[in-house]
PDB file of C-alpha atoms and ligand atoms in Angstrom:
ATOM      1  CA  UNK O   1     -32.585  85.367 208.865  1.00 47.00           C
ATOM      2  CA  UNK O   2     -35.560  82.885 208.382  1.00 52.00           C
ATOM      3  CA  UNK O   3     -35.347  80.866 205.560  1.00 49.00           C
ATOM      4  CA  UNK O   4     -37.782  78.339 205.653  1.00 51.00           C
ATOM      5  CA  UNK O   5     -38.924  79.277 202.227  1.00 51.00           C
ATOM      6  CA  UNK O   6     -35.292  78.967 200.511  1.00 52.00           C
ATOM      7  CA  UNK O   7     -36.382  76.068 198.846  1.00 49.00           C
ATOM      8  CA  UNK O   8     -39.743  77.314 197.689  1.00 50.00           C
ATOM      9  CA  UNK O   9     -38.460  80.315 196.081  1.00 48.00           C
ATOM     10  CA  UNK O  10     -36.694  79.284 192.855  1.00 50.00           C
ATOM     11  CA  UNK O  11     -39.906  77.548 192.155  1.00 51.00           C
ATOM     12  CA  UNK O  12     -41.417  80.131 189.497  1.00 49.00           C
ATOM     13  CA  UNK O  13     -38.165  79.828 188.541  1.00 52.00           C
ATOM     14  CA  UNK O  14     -38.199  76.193 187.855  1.00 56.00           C
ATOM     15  CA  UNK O  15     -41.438  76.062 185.996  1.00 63.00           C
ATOM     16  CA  UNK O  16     -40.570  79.103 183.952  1.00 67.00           C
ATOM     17  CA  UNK O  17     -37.495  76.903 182.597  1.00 77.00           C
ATOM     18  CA  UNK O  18     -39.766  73.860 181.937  1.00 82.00           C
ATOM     19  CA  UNK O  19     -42.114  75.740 180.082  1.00 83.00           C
ATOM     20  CA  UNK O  20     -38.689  77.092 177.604  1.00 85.00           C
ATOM     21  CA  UNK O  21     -37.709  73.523 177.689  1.00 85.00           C
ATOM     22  CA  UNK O  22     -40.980  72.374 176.588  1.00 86.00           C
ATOM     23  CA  UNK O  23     -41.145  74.809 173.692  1.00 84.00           C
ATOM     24  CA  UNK O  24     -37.467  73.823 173.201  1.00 82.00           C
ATOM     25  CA  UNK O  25     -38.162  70.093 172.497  1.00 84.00           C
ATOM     26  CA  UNK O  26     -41.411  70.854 170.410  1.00 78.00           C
ATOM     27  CA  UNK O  27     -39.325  73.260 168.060  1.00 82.00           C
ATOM     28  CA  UNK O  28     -36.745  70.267 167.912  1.00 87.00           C
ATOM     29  CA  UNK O  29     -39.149  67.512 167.574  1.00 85.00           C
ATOM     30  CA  UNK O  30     -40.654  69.561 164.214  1.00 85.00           C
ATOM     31  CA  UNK O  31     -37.063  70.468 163.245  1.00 81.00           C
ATOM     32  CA  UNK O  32     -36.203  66.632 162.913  1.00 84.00           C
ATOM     33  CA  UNK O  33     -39.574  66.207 160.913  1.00 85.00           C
ATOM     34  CA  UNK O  34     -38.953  68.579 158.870  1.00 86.00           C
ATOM     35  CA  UNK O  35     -35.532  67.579 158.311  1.00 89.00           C
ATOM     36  CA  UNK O  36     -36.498  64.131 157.475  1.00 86.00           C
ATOM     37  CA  UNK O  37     -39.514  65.141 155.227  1.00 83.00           C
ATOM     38  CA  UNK O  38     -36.520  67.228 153.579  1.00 82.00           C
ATOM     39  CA  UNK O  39     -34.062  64.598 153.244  1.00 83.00           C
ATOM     40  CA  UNK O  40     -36.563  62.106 151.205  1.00 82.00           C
ATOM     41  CA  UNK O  41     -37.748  65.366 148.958  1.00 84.00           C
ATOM     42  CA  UNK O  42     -34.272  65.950 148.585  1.00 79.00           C
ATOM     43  CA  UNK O  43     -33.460  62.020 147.458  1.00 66.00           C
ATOM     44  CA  UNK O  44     -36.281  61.627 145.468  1.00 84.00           C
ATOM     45  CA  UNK O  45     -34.943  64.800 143.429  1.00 82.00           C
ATOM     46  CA  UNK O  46     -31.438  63.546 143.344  1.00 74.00           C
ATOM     47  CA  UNK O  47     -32.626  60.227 141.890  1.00 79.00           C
ATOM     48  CA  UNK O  48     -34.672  61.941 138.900  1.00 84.00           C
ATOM     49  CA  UNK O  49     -31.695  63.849 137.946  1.00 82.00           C
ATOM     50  CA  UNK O  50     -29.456  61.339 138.082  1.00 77.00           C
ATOM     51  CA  UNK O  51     -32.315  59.424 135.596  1.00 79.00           C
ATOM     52  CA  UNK O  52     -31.720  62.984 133.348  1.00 78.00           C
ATOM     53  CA  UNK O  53     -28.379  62.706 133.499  1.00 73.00           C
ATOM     54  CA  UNK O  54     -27.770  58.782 132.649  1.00 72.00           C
ATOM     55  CA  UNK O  55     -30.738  59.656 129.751  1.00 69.00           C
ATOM     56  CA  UNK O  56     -28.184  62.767 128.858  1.00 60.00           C
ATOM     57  CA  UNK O  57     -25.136  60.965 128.800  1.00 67.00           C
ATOM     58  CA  UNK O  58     -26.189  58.264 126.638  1.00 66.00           C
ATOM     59  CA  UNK O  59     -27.679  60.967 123.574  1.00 65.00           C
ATOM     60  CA  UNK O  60     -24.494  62.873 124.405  1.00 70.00           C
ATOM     61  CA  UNK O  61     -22.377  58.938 123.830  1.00 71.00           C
ATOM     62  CA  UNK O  62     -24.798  59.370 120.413  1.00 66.00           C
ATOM     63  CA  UNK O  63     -24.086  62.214 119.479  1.00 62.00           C
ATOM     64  CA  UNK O  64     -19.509  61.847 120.133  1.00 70.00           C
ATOM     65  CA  UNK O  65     -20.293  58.991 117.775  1.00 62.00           C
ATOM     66  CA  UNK O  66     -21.864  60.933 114.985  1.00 64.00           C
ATOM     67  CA  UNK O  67     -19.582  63.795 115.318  1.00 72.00           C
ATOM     68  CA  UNK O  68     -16.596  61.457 115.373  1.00 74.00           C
ATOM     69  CA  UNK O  69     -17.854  59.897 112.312  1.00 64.00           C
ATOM     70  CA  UNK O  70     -18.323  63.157 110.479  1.00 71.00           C
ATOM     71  CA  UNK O  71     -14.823  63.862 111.977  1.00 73.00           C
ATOM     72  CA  UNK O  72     -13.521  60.482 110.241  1.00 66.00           C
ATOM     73  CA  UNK O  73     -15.226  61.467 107.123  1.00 69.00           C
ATOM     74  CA  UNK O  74     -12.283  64.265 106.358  1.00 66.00           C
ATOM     75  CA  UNK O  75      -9.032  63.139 105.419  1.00 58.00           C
ATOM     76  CA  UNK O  76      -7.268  65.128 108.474  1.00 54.00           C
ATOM     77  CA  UNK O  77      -9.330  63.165 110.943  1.00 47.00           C
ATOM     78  CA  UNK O  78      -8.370  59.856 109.355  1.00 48.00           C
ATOM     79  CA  UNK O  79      -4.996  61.045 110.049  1.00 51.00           C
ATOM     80  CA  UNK O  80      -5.074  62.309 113.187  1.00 50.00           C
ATOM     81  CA  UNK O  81      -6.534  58.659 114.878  1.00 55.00           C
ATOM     82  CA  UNK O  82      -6.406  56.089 112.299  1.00 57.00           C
ATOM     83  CA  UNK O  83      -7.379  53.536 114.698  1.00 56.00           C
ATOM     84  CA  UNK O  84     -10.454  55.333 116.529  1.00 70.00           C
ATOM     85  CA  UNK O  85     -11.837  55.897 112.875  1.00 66.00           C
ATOM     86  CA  UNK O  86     -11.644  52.231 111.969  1.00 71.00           C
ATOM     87  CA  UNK O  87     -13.455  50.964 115.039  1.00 74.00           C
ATOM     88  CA  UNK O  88     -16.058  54.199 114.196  1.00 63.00           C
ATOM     89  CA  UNK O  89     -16.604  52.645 110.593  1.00 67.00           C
ATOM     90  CA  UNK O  90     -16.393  48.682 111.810  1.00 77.00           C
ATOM     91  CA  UNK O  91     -19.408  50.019 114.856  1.00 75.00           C
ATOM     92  CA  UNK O  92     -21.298  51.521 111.969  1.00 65.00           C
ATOM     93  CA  UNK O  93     -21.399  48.927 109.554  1.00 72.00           C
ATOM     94  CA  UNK O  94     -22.197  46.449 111.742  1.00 73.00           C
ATOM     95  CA  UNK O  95     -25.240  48.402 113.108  1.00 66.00           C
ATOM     96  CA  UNK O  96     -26.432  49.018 109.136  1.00 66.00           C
ATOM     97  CA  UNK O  97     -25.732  45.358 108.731  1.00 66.00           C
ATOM     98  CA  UNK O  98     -28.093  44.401 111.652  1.00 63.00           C
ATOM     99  CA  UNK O  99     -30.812  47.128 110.137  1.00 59.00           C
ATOM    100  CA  UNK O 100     -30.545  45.717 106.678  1.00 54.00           C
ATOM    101  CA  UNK O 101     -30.495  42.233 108.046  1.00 59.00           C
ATOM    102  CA  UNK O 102     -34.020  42.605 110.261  1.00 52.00           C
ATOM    103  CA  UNK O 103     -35.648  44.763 107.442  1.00 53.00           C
ATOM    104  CA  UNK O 104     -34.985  41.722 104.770  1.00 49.00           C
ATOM    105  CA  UNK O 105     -36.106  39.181 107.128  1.00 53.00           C
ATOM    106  CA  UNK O 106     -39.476  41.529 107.231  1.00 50.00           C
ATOM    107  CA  UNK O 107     -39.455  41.627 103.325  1.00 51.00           C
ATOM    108  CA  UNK O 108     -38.886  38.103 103.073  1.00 49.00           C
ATOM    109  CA  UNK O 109     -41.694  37.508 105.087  1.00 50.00           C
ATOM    110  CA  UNK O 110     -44.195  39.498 103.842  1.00 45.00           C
ATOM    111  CA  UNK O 111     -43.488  38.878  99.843  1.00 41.00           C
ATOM    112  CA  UNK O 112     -43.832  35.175 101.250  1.00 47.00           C
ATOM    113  CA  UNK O 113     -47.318  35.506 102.742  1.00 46.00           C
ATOM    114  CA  UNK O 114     -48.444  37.515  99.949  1.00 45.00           C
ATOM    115  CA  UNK O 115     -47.415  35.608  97.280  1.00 52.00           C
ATOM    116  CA  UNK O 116     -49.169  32.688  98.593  1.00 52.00           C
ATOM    117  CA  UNK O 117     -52.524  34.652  99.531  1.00 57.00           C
ATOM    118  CA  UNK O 118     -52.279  35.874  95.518  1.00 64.00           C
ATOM    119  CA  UNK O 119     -51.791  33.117  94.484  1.00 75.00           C
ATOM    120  CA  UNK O 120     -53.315  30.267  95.900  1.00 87.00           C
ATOM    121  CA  UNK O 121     -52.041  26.585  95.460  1.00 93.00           C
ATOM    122  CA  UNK O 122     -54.935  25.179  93.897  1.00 95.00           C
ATOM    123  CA  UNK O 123     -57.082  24.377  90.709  1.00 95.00           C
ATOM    124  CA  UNK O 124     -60.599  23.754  89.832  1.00 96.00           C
ATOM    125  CA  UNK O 125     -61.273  21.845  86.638  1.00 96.00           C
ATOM    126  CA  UNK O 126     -64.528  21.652  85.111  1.00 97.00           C
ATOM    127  CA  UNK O 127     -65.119  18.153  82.821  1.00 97.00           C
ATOM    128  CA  UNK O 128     -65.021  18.602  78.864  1.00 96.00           C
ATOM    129  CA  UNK O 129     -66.771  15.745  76.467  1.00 94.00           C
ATOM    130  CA  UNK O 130     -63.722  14.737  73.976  1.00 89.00           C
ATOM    131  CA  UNK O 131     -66.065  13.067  71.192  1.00 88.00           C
ATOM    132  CA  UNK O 132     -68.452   9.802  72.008  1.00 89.00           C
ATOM    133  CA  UNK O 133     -65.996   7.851  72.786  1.00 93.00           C
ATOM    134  CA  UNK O 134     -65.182   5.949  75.664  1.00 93.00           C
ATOM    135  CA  UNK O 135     -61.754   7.383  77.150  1.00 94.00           C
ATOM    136  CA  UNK O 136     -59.441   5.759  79.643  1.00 95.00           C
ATOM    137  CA  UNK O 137     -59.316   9.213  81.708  1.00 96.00           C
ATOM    138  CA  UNK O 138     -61.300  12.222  82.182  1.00 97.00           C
ATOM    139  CA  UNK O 139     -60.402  15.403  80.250  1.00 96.00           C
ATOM    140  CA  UNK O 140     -60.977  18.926  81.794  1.00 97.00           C
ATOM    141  CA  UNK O 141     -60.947  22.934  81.246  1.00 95.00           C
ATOM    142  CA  UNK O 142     -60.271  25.457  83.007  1.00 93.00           C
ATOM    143  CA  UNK O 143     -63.450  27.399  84.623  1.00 90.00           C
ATOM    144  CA  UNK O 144     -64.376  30.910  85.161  1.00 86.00           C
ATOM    145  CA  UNK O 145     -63.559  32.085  89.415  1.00 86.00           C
ATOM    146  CA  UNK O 146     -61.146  29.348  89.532  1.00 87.00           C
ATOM    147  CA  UNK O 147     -57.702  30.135  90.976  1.00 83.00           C
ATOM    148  CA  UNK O 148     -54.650  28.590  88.653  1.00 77.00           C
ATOM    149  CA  UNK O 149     -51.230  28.708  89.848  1.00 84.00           C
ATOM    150  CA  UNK O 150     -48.195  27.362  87.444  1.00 88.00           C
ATOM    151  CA  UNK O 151     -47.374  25.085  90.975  1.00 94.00           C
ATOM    152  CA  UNK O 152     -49.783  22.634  89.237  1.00 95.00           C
ATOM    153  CA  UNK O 153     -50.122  21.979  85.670  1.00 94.00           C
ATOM    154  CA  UNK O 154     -52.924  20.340  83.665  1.00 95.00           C
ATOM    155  CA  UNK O 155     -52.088  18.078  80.461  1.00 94.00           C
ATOM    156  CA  UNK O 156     -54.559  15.521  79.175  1.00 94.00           C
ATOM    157  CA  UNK O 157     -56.382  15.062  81.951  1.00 95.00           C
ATOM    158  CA  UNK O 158     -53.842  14.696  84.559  1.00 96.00           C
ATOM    159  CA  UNK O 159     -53.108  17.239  86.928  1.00 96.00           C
ATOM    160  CA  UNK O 160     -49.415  17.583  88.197  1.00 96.00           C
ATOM    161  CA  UNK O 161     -48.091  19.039  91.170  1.00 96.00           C
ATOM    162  CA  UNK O 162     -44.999  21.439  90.802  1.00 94.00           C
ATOM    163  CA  UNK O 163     -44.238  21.736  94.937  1.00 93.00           C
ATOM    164  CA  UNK O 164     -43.955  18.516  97.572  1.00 96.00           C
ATOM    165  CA  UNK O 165     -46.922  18.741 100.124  1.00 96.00           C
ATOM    166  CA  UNK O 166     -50.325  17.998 101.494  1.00 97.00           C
ATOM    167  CA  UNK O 167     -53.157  18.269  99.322  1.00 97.00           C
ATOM    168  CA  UNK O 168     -56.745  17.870  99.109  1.00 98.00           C
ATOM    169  CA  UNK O 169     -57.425  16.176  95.892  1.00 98.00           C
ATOM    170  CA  UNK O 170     -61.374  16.133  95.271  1.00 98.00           C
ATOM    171  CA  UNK O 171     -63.762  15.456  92.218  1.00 98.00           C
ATOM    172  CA  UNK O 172     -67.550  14.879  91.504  1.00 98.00           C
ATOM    173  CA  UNK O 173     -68.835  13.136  88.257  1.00 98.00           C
ATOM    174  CA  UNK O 174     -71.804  13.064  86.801  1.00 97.00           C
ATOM    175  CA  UNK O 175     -73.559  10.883  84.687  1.00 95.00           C
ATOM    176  CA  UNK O 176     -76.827   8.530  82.917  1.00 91.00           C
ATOM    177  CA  UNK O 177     -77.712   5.600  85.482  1.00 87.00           C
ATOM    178  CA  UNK O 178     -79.231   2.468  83.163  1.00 79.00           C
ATOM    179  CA  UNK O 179     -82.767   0.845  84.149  1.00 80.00           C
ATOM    180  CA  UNK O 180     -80.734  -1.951  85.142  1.00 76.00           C
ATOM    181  CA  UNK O 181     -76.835  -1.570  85.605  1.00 71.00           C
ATOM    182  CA  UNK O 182     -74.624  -4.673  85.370  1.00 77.00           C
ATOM    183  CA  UNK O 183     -71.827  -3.364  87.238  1.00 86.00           C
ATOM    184  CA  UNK O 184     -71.593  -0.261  89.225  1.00 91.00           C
ATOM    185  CA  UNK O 185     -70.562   3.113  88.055  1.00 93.00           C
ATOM    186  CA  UNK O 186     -67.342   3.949  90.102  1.00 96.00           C
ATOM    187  CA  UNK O 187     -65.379   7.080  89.858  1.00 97.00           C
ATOM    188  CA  UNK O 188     -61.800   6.711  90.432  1.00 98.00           C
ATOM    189  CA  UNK O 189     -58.712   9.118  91.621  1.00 97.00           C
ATOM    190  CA  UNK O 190     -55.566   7.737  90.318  1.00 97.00           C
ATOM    191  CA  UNK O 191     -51.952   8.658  91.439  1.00 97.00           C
ATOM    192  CA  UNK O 192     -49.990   8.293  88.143  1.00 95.00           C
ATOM    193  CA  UNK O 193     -46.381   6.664  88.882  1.00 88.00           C
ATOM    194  CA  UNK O 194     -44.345   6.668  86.249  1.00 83.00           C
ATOM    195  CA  UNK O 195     -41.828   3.485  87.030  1.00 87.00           C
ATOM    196  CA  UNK O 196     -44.921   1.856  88.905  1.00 89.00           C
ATOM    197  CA  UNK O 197     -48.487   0.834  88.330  1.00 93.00           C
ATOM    198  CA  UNK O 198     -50.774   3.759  89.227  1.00 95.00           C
ATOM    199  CA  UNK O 199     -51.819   3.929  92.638  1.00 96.00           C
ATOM    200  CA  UNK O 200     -55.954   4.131  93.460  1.00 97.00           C
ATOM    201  CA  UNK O 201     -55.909   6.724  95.771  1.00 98.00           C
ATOM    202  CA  UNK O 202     -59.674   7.397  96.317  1.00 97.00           C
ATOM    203  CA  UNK O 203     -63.138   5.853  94.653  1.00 96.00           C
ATOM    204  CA  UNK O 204     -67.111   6.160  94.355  1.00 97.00           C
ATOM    205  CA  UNK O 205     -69.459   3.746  93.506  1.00 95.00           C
ATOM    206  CA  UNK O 206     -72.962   3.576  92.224  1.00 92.00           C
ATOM    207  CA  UNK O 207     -75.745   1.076  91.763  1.00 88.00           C
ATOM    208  CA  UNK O 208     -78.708   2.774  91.562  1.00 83.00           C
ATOM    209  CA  UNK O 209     -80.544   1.827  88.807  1.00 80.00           C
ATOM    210  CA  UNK O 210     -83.007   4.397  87.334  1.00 75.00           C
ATOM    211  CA  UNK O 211     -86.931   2.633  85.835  1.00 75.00           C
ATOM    212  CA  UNK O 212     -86.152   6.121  83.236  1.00 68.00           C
ATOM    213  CA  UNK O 213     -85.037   4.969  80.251  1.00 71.00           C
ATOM    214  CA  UNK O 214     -83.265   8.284  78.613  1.00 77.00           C
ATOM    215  CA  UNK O 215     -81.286   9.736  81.685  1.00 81.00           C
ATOM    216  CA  UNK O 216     -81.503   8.670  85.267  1.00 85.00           C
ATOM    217  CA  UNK O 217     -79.124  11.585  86.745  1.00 90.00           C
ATOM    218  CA  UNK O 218     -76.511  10.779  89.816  1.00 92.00           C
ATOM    219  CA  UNK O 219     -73.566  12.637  91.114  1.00 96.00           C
ATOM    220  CA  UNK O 220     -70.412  10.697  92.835  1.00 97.00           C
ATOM    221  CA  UNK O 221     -68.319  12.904  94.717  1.00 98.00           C
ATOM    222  CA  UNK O 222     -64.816  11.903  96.026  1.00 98.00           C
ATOM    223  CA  UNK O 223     -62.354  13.598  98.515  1.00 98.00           C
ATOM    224  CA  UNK O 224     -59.146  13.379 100.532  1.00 98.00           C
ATOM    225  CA  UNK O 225     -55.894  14.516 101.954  1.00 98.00           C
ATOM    226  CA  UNK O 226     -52.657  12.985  99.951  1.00 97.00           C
ATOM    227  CA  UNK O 227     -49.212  14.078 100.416  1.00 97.00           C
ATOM    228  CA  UNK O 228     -47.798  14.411  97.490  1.00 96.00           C
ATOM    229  CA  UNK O 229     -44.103  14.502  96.285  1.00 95.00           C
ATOM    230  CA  UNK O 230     -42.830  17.323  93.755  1.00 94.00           C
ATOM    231  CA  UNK O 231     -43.834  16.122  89.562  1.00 94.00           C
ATOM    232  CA  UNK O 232     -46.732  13.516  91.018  1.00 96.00           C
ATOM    233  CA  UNK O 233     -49.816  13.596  88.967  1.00 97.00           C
ATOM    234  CA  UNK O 234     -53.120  12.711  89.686  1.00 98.00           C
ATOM    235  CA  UNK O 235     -56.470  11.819  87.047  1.00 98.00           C
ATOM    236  CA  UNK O 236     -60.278  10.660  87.156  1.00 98.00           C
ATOM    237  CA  UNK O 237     -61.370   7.494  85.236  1.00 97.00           C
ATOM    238  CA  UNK O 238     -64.918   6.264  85.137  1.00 97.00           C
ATOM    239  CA  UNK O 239     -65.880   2.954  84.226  1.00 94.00           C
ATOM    240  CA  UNK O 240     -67.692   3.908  81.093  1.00 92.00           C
ATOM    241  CA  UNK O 241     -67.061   7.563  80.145  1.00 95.00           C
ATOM    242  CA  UNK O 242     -69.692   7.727  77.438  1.00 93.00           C
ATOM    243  CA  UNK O 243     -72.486   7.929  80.376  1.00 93.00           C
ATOM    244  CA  UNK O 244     -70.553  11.361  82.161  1.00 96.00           C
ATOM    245  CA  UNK O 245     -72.519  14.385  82.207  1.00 95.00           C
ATOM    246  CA  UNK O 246     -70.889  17.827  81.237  1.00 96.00           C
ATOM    247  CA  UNK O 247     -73.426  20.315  82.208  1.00 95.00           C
ATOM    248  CA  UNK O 248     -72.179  23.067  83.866  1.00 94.00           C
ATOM    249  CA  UNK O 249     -70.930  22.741  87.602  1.00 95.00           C
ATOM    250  CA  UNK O 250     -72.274  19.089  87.507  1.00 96.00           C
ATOM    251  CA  UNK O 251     -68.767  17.206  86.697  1.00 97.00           C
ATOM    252  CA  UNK O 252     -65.799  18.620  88.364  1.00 97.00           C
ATOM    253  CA  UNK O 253     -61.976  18.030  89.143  1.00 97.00           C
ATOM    254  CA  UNK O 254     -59.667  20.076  92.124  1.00 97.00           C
ATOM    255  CA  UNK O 255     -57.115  19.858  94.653  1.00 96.00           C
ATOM    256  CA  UNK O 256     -55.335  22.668  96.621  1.00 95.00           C
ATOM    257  CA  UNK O 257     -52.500  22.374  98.866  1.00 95.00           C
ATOM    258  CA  UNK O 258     -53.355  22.555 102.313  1.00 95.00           C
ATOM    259  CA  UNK O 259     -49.289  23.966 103.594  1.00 84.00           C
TER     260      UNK O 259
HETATM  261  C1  NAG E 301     -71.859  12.135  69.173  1.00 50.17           C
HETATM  262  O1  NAG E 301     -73.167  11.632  69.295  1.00 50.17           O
HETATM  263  C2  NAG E 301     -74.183  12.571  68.963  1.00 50.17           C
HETATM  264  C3  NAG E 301     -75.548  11.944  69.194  1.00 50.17           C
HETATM  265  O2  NAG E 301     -75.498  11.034  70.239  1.00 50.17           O
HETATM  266  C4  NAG E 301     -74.034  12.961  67.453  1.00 50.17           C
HETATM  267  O3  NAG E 301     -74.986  13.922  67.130  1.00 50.17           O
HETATM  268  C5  NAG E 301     -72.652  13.516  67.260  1.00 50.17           C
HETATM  269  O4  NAG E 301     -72.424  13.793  65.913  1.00 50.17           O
HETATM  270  C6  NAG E 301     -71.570  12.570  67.743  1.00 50.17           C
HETATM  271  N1  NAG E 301     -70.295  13.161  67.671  1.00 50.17           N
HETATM  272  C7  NAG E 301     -69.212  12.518  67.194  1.00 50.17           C
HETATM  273  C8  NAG E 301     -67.960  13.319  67.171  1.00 50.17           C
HETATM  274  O5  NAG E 301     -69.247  11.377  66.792  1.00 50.17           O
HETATM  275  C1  NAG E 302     -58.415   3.710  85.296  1.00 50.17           C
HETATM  276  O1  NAG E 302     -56.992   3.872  85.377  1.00 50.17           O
HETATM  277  C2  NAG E 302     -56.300   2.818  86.017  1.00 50.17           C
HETATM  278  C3  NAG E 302     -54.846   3.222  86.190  1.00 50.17           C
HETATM  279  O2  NAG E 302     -54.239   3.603  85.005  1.00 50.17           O
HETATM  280  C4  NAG E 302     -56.458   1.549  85.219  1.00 50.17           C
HETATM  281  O3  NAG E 302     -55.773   0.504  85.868  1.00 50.17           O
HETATM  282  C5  NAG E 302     -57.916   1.232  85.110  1.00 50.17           C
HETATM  283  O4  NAG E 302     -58.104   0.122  84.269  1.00 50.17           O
HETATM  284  C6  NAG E 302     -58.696   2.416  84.525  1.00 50.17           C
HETATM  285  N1  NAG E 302     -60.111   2.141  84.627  1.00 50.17           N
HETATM  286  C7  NAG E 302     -60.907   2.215  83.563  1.00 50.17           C
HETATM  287  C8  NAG E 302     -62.316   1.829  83.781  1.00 50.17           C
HETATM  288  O5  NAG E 302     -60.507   2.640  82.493  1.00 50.17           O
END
């Protein structure tokens, strides 16, 4: 009865259960990964069907609307919920309403833009010799390339504009300098008022005298921005008309609107 070992002898023992407990906590410790890889697969799937089924529900919303409207369409369905099928209608014609109302506005818009690239506000006038005469304001024609629009109007030399705005109002005159000019040639842009005096709204002056006795040629050009009220007209004058030359693209008269 000697025991001195007692204590030494459950000893494989011991270490044989370490070894299981070991292996125990391993298989646990890649249970719980495993279950928490699982569990965030698992939300991540529940959240993209519940995507599907919120995308679902709304076509299937759609489509309880179209059928109820086909439903509200027969006689027995008008019946049957008189009130359901007048909110139906009222829900339809306000969405048509809103189509209708956004496509118009699109219309609108684009008539707008290309009525205004077709036609241009704007006219070019070439000058036009009216007999030998001296005349108290330039006549004109109409030229070839030039845009016309009925938003300004020519008669007897005036031009008038149909639409309130900003315009560039330009011209260029030609004409004879003499060897030795008293006064200088000026070309002048007139507003014509009709309770008022005209208003000067732009001039160009000339002194050169030319030692050629026939035809010393000089061009005058004149520009600027005006704005202009609806049924204003505008003219050239010259101080002596007789000396204007006509040839072709030398004498000129224009404006455009410029908004
Ligand atoms: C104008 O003057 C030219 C010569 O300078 C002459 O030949 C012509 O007949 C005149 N025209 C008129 C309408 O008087
Ligand atoms: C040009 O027209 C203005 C305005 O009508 C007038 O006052 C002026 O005398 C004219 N100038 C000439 C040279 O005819």
């Amino acid at each position: 009865m000697n025991e001195p070992y007692t204590p030494t002898t459950p000893r494989p023992t011991s270490t044989g259960s370490s070894i299981t407990m070991k292996i125990f906590i391993c298989f646990l410790s890649v249970f719980i990964v495993a279950q928490t890889i699982g569990t965030a697969l698992f939300c991540l799937y529940f959240h993209m069907q519940l995507d599907k089924l919120k995308d679902g529900m709304s076509l299937n919303e759609d489509f309880l609307f179209l059928k109820r409207l086909h439903e509200c369409q027969k006689p027995k369905g008008v019946e049957s919920s008189l009130l359901d099928c007048k909110k139906i209608t009222d829900r339809l014609k306000h969405l048509l309403m809103k189509r209708t109302r956004i496509k118009t506005s699109i219309n609108h818009r684009f008539c707008l833009v290309a009525d205004v690239r077709r036609h241009p506000v704007a006219a070019h006038l070439a000058g036009i010799k009216k007999g030998n005469k001296s005349v108290p304001v330039l006549e004109w024609k109409t030229t070839g390339y030039a845009p016309t629009n009925n938003l300004i109007s020519y008669k007897e030399g005036k031009l008038k504009v149909e639409k309130a705005g900003v315009y560039y109002i330009y011209a260029q005159v030609s004409f004879c300098t003499k060897p030795a000019p008293q006064a200088p040639f000026t070309v002048y842009i007139y507003l014509h008022l009709p309770l008022e005096s005209d208003r000067l709204l732009l001039n160009g002056l000339n002194t050169h005298s030319s030692s050629d006795l026939s035809c010393g040629l000089q061009s005058t050009h004149v520009g600027g921005v005006f704005e202009l009220r609806q049924g204003d007209v505008v003219f050239v004058n010259v101080t002596d008309s007789t000396l204007v030359n006509y040839n072709h693209g030398s004498t000129y008269f224009g404006m455009f609107n410029l908004n």
